[in-house]
CSV table of C-alpha atoms in Angstrom, one decimal:
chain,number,residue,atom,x,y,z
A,1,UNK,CA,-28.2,47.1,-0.3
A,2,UNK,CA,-25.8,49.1,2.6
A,3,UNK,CA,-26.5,53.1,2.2
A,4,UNK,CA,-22.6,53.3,1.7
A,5,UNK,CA,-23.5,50.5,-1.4
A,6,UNK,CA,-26.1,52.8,-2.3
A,7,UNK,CA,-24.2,55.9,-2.3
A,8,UNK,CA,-20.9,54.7,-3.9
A,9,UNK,CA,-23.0,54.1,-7.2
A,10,UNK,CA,-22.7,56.6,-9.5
A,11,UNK,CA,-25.3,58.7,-10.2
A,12,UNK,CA,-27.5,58.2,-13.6
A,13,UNK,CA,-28.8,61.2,-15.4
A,14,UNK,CA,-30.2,61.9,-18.6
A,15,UNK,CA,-26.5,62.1,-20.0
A,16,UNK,CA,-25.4,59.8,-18.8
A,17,UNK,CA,-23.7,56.6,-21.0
A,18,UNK,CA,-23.4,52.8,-19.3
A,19,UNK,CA,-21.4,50.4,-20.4
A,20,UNK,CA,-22.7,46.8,-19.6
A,21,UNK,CA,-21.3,43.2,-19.5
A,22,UNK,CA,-21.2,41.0,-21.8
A,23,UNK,CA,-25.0,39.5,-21.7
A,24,UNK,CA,-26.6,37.0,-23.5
A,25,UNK,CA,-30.7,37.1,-25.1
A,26,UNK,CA,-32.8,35.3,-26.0
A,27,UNK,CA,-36.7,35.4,-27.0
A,28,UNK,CA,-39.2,33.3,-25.0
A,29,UNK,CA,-42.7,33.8,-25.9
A,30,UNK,CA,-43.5,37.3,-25.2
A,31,UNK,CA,-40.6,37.9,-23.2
A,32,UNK,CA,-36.6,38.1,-23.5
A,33,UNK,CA,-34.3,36.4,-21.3
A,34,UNK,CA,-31.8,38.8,-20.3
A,35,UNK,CA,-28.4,37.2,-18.4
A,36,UNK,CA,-24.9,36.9,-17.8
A,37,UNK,CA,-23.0,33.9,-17.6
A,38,UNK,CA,-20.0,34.9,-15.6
A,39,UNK,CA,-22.6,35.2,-12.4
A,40,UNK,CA,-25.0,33.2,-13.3
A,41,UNK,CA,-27.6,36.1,-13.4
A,42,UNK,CA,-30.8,36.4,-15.3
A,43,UNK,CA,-33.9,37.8,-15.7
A,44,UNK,CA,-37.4,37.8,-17.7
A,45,UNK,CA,-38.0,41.5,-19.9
A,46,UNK,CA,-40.9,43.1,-21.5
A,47,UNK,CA,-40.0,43.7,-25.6
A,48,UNK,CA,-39.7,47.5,-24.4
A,49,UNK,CA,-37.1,46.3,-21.6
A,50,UNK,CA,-34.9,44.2,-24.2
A,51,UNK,CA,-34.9,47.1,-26.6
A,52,UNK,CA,-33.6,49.3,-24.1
A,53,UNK,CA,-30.5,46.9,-23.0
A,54,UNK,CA,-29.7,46.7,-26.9
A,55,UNK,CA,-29.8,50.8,-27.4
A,56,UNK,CA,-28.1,51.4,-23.8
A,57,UNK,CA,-25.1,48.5,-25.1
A,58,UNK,CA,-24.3,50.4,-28.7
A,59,UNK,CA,-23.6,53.4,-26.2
A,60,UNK,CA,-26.8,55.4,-26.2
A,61,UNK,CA,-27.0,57.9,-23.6
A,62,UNK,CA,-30.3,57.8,-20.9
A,63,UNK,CA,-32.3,60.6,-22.6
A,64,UNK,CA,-31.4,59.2,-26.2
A,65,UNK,CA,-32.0,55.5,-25.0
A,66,UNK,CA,-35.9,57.4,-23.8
A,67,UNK,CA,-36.6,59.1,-26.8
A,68,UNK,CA,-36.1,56.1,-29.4
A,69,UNK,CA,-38.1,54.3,-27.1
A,70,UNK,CA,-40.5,56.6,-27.0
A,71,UNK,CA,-40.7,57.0,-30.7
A,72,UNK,CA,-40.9,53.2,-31.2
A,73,UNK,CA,-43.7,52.5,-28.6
A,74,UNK,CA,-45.2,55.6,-27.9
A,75,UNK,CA,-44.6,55.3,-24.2
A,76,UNK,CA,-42.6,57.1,-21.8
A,77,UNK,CA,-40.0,55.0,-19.9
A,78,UNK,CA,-38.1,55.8,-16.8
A,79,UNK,CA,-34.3,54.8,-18.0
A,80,UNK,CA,-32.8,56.1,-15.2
A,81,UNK,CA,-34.8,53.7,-12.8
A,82,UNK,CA,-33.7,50.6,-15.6
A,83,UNK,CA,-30.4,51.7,-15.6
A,84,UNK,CA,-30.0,51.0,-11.4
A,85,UNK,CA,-32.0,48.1,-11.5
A,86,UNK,CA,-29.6,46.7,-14.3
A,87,UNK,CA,-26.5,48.0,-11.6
A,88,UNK,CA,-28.0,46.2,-8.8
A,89,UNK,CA,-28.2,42.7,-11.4
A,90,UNK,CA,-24.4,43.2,-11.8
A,91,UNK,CA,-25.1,43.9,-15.6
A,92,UNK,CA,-24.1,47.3,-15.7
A,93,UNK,CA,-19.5,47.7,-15.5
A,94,UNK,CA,-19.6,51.6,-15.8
A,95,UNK,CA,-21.8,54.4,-15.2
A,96,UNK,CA,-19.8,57.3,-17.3
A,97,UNK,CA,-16.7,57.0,-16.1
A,98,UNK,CA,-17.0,55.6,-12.7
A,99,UNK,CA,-17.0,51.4,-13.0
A,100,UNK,CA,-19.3,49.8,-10.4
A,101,UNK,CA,-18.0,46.5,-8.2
A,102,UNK,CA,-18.2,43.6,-9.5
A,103,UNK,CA,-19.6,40.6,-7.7
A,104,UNK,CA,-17.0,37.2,-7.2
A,105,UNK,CA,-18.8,34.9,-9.8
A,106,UNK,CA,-19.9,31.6,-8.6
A,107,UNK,CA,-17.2,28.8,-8.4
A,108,UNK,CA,-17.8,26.5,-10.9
A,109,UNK,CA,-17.1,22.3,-11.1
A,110,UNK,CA,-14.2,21.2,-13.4
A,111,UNK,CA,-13.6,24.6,-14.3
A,112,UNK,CA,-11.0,23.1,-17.2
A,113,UNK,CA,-13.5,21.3,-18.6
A,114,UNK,CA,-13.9,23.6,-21.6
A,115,UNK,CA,-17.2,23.6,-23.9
A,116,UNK,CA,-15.0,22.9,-27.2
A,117,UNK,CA,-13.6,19.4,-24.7
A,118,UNK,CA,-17.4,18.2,-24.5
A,119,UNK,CA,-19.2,19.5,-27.1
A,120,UNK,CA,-20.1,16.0,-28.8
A,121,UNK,CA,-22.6,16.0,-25.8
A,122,UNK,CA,-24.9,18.0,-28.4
A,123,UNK,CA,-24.2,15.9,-31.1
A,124,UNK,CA,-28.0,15.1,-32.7
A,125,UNK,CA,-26.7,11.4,-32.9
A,126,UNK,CA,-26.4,11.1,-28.9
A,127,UNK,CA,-30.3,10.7,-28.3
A,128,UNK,CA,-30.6,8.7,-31.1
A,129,UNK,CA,-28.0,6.2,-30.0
A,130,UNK,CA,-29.9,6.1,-26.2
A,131,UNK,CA,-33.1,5.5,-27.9
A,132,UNK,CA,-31.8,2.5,-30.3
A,133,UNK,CA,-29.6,0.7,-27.0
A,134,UNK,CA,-32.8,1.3,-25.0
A,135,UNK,CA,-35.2,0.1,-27.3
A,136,UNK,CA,-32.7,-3.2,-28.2
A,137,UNK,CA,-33.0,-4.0,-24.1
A,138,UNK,CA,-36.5,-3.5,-23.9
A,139,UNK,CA,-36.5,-6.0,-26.8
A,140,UNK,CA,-34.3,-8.7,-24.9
A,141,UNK,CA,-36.2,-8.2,-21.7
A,142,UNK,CA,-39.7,-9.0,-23.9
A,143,UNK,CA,-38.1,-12.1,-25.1
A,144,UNK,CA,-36.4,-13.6,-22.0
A,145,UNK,CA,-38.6,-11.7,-19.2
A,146,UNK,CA,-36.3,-13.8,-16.9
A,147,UNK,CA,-33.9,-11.7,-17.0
A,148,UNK,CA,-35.2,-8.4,-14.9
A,149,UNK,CA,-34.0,-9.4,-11.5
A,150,UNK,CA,-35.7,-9.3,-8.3
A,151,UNK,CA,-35.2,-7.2,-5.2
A,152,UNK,CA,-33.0,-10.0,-4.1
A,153,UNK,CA,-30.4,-9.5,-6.7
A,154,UNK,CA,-29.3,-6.9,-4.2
A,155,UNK,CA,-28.2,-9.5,-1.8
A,156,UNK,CA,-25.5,-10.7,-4.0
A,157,UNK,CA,-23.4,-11.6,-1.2
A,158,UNK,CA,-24.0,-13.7,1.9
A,159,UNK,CA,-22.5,-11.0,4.4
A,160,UNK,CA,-24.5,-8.1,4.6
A,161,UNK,CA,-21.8,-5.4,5.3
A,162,UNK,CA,-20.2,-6.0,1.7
A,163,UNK,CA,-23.6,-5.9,0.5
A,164,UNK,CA,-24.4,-2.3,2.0
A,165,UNK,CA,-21.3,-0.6,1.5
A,166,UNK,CA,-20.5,-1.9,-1.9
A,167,UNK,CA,-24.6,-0.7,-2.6
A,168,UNK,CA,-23.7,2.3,-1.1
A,169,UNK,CA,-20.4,3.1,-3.3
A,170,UNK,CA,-22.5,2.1,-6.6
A,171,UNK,CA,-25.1,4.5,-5.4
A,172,UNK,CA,-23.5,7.1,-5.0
A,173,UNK,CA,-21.0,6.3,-8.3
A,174,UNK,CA,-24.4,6.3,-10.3
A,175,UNK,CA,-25.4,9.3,-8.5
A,176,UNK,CA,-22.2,11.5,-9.5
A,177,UNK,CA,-22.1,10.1,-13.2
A,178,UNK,CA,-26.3,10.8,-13.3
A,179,UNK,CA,-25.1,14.7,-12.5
A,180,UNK,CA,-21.8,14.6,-14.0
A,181,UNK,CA,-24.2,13.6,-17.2
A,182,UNK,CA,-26.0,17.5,-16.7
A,183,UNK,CA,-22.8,19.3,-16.4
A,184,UNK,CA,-21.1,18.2,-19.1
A,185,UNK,CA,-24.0,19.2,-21.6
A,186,UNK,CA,-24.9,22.2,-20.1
A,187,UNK,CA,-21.0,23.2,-20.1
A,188,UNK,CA,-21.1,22.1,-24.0
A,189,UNK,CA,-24.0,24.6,-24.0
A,190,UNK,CA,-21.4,27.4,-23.2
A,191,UNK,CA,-22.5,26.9,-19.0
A,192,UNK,CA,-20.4,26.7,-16.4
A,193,UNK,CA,-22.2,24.4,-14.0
A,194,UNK,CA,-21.5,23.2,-10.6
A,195,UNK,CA,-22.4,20.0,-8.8
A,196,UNK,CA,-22.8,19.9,-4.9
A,197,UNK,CA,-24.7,18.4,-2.4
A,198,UNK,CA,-27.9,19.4,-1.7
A,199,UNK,CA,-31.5,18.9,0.3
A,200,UNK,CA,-35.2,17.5,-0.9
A,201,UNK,CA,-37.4,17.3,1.8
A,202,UNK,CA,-36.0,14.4,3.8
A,203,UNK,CA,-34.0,13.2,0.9
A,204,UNK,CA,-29.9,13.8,0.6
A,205,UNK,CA,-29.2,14.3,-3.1
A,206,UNK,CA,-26.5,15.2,-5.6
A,207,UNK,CA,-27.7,18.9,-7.6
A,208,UNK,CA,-25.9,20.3,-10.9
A,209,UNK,CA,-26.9,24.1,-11.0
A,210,UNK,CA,-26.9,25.0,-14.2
A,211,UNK,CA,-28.4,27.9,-14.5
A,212,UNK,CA,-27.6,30.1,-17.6
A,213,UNK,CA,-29.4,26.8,-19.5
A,214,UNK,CA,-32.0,29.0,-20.1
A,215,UNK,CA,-30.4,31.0,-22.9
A,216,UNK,CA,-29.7,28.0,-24.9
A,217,UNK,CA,-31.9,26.7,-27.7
A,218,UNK,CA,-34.6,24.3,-26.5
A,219,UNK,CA,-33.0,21.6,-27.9
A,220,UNK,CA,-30.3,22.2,-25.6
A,221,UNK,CA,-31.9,22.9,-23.0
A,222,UNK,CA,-34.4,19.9,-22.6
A,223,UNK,CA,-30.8,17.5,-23.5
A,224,UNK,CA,-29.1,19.0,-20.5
A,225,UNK,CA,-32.4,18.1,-18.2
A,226,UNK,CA,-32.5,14.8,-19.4
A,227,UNK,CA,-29.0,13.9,-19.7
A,228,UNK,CA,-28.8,12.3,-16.4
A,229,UNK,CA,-31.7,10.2,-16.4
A,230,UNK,CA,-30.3,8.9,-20.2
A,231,UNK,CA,-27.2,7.4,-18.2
A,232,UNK,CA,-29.4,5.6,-16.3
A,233,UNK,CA,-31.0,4.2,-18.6
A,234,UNK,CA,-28.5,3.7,-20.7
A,235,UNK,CA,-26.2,2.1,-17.8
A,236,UNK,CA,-29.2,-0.2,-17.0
A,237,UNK,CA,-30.1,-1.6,-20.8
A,238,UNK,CA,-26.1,-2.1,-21.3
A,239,UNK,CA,-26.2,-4.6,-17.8
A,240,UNK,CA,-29.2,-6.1,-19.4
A,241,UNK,CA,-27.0,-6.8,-22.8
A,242,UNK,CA,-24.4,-8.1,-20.1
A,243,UNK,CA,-27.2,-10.5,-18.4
A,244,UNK,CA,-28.2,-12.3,-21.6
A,245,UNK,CA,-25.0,-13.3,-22.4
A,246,UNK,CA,-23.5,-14.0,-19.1
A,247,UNK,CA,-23.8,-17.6,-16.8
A,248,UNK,CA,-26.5,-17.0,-14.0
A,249,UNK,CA,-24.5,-18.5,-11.7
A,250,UNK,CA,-21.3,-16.2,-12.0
A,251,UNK,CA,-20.3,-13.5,-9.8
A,252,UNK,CA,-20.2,-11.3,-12.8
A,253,UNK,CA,-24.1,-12.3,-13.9
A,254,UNK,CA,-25.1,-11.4,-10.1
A,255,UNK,CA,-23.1,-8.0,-10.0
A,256,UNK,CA,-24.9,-7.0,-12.7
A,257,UNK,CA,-28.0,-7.7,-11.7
A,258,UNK,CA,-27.8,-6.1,-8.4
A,259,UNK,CA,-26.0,-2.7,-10.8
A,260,UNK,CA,-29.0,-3.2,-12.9
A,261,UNK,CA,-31.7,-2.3,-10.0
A,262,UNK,CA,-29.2,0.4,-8.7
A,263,UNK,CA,-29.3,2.3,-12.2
A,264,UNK,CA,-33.2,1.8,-12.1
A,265,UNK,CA,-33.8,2.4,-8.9
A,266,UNK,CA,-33.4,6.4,-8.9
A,267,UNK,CA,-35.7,6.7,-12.1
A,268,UNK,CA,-39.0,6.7,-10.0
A,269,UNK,CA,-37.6,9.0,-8.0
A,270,UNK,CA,-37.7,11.9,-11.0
A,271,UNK,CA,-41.7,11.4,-11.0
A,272,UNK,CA,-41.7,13.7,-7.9
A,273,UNK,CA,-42.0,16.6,-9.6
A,274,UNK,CA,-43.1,18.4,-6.2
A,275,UNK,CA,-39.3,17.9,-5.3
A,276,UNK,CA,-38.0,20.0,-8.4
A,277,UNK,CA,-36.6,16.9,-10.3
A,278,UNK,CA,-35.3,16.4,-13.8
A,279,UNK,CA,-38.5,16.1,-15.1
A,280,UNK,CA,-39.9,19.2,-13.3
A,281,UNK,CA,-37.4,21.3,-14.9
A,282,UNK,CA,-38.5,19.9,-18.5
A,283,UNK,CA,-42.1,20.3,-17.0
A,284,UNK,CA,-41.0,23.9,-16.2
A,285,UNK,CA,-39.5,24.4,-19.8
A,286,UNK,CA,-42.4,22.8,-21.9
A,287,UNK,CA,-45.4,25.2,-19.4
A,288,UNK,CA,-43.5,28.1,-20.5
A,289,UNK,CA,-43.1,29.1,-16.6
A,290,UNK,CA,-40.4,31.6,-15.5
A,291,UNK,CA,-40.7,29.6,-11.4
A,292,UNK,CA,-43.2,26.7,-11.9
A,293,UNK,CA,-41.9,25.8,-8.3
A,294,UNK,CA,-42.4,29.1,-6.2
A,295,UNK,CA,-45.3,30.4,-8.1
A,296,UNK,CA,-47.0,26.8,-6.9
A,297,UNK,CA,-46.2,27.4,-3.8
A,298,UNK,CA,-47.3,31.2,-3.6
A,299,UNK,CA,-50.4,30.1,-4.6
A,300,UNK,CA,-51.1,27.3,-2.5
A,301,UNK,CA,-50.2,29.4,0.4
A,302,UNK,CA,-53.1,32.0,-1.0
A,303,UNK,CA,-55.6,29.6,-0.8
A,304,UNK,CA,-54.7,27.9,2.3
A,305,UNK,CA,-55.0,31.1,3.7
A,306,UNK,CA,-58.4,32.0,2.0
A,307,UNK,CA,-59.1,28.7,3.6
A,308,UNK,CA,-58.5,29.7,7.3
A,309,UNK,CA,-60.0,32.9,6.5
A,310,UNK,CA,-63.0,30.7,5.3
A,311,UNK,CA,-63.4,29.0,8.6
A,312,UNK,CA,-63.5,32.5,10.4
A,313,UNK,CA,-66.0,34.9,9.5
A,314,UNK,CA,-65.6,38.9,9.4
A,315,UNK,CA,-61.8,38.1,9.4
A,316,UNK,CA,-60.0,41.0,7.0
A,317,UNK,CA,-57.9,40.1,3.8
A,318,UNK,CA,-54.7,41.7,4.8
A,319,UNK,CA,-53.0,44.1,2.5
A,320,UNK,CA,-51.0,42.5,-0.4
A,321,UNK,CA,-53.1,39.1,-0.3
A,322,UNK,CA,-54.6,38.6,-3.7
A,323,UNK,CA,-54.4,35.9,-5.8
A,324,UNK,CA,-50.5,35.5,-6.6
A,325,UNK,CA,-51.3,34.0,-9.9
A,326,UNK,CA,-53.0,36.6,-11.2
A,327,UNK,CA,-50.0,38.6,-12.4
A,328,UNK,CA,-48.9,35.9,-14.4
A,329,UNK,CA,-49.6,35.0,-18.3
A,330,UNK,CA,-53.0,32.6,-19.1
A,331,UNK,CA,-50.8,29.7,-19.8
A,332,UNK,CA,-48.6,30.4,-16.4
A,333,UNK,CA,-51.8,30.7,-14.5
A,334,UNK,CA,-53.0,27.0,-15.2
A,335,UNK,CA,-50.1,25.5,-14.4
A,336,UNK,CA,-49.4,26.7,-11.8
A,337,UNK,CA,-52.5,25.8,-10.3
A,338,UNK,CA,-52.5,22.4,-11.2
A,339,UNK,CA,-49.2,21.8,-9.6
A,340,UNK,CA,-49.9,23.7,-6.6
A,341,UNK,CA,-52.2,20.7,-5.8
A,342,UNK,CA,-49.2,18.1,-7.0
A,343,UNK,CA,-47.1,20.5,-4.9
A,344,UNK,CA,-49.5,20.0,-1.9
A,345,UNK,CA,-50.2,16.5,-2.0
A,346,UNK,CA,-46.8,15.2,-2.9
A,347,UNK,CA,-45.0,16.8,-0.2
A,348,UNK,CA,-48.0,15.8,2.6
A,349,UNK,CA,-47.2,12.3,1.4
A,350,UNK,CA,-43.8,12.2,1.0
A,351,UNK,CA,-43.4,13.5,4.6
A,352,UNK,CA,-45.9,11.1,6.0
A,353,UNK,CA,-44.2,8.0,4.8
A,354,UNK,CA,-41.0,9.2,6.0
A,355,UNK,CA,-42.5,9.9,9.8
A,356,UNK,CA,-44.7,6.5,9.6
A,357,UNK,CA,-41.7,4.5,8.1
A,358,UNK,CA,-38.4,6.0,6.9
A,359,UNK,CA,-37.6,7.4,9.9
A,360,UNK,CA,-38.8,4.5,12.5
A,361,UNK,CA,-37.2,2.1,10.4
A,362,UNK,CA,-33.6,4.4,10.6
A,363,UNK,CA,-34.0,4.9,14.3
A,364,UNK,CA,-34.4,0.9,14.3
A,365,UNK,CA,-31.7,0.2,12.5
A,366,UNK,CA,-29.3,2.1,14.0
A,367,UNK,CA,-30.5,1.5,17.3
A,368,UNK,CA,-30.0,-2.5,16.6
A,369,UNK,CA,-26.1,-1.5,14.9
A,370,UNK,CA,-25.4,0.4,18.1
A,371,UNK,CA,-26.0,-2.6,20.2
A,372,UNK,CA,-24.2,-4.9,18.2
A,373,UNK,CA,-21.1,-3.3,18.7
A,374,UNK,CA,-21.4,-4.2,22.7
A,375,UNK,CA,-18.7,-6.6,23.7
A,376,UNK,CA,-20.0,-10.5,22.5
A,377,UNK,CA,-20.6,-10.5,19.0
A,378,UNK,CA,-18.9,-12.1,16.2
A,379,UNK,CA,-16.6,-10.5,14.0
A,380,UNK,CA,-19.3,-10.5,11.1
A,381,UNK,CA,-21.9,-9.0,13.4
A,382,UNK,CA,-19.1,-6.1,14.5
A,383,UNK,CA,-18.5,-5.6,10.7
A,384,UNK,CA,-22.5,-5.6,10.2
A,385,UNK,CA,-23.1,-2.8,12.7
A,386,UNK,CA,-20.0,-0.7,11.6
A,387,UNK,CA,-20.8,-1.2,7.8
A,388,UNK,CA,-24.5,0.5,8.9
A,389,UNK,CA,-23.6,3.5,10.9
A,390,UNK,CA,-21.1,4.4,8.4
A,391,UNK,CA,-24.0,4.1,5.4
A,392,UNK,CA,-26.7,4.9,7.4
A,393,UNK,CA,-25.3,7.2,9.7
A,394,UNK,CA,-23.5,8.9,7.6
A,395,UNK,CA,-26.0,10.0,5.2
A,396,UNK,CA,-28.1,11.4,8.0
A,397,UNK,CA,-25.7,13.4,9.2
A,398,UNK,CA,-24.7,14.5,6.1
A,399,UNK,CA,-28.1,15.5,5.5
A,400,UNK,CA,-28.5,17.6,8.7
A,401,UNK,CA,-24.7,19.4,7.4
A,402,UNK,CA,-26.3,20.1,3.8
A,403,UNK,CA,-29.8,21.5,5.2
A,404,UNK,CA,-27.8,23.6,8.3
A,405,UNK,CA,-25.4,24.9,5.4
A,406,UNK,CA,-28.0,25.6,2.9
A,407,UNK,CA,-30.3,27.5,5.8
A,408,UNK,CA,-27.7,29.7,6.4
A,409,UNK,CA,-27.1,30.6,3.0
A,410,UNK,CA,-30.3,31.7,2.5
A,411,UNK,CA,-30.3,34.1,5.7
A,412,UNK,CA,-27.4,35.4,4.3
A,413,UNK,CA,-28.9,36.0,1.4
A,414,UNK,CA,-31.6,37.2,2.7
A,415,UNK,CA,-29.6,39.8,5.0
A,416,UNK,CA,-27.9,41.5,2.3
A,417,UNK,CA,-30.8,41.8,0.4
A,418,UNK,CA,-32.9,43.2,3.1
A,419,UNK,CA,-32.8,47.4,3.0
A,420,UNK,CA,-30.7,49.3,5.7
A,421,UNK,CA,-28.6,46.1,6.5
């Protein structure tokens, strides 16, 4: 916060009255979650802390708000302190008479697609339906095992530049409807949602924030995690229904096929819960852990540290280096700790296979695509190389874009939040 930030907000005194935004609650364990929707802003309170919000919104001036928390706890309470630090969430509209700025909410995807247009997305019978088509392809596959196709279903077509860009627009129409699939439900949930590129470790993805999820009933909540990888799986048992009764030999039968593996072949992909996937977020939300992700990574930090220090003897613990996890709830605490090693050992492995083969096998490629476009090759081998330095070459560099773009968010973010700037 600027010191012309800081001294433009009104000042809060025991008189003083607030009037806040429209925020949403909601107990979680011992805990409330405390947000607003329009930014996307939210935050984990003591009992004590969610009474106060609720005595400070039926107008409840700072000394008043004190004493009846007093009376109810039989602790003292600095309101005044709350009070700013509900100003500086964006939670607070008026101090008194004197309304504070209010932040530019977050742009949001499809912003007409209302809650009342999607809410069937909820509907109880939507799981239920998943389950029965799944469970009726899983059936066909038992009976006619034939049917799964092989890695060379992929290779539906002799020239290998339809094959890798029509791959490459299935992908990525997969990868859209797979995210499209969180946003909807999570806007049905009342949450506005907004899907844009984004970064995981050396991998290029498609990311729906929808963060205001956490105020909705579990039910909800745990729907709008899995909702993407149901359309896989859903896509993928339908073109299994479409193999069995479909000729082998027809261009439709092999489409399919190669659609099939391209709706599968993300699902492993969610296992890497060290890459905050689908399933880390229902990991997340069944551990009962406010940031399963950072705390991790906090503590594996600690201990790689208390390792180094380990290895040198007499060097000093510096200030502020205790056990991160300590702070946190029993149930946080294991965790945590057990996915600070996933953490750890998923990322060492994820990175070595791309340096050992991902990325040699790139550099290859487009090396080899590069030299077939030198004067002398056929028309097919032209088409070849320019059909892999579009795919290939293109999702590298869009990479590098999305990770230079998200960097500098996060100094920016990091600038204003830093004191004095």
């Amino acid at each position: 916060m600027t010191d012309t930030a800081a001294e433009a907000q009104p000042r809060v005194g025991p008189a003083s009255r607030v009037a806040l935004h429209e925020l949403s609650m909601r107990r979680d364990r011992d805990e409330w979650i405390v947000g607003r929707m329009a930014t996307r802003t939210f935050v984990a309170l003591p009992s004590a802390g969610a009474r106060a919000v609720r005595l400070l919104g039926e107008g409840l001036s700072v000394a008043r708000t004190q004493e009846r928390l007093r009376a109810d706890t039989g602790e003292e309470f600095d309101i005044a302190d709350f009070v700013a630090d509900l100003a500086a969430l964006g939670f607070v509209a008026r101090i008194d008479d004197r309304p504070l700025p209010d932040p530019t909410p977050p742009r949001a995807s499809l912003p007409w697609l209302g809650p009342r247009h999607v809410r069937f997305a909820l509907h109880p019978v939507f799981p239920v339906a998943v389950a029965v088509l799944l469970a009726v392809a899983v059936v066909v596959l038992l009976l006619r095992p034939g049917l799964l196709p092989g890695y060379r279903a992929l290779l539906w077509s002799p020239h290998g530049s339809v094959v890798l860009l029509s791959g490459a627009a299935a992908g990525w129409t997969l990868l859209l409807a797979h995210e499209l699939a969180h946003l909807v439900t999570a806007r049905a949930a009342g949450v506005p949602g907004r899907m844009r590129l984004g970064t995981r470790l050396q991998f290029l993805v498609m990311q729906t924030d929808i963060s205001g999820i956490e105020l909705a009933p579990r039910r909800h909540r745990l729907t709008a995690y899995l909702s993407g990888i149901a359309l896989n799986l859903s896509v993928a048992s339908a073109l299994v229904l479409v193999l069995a009764v479909t000729d082998p030999a027809s261009t439709v039968h092999r489409l399919s096929a190669a659609a099939l593996l391209l709706a599968l072949m993300p699902l492993p992909f969610q296992l890497m819960v060290f890459t905050r996937t689908d399933v880390y977020f229902v990991l997340q939300d069944l551990t009962g852990c406010r940031d399963l992700y950072g705390d991790g990574l906090a503590y594996a930090r600690y201990r790689y540290r208390r390792a180094l220090r380990a290895l040198r003897p007499g060097a000093r613990t510096a200030a502020g280096e205790g056990d991160p996890g300590a702070r946190l709830p029993r149930h946080e605490r294991r965790a945590v700790r057990v996915y600070s090693v996933v953490l750890v050992v998923g990322t060492a492995a994820c990175l070595a296979f791309m340096a050992a083969v991902t990325l040699p096998l790139d550099i290859a490629l487009l090396a080899r695509a590069v030299r077939g476009l030198a004067p002398g090759n056929t028309p097919a081998g032209y088409a070849d190389s320019a059909a892999v330095l579009v795919t290939l070459g293109g999702v590298n560099v869009l990479w590098l874009v999305t990770k230079w773009r998200d960097h500098r968010s996060r100094r920016r973010a990091e600038e204003v939040a830093r004191p004095g700037t």
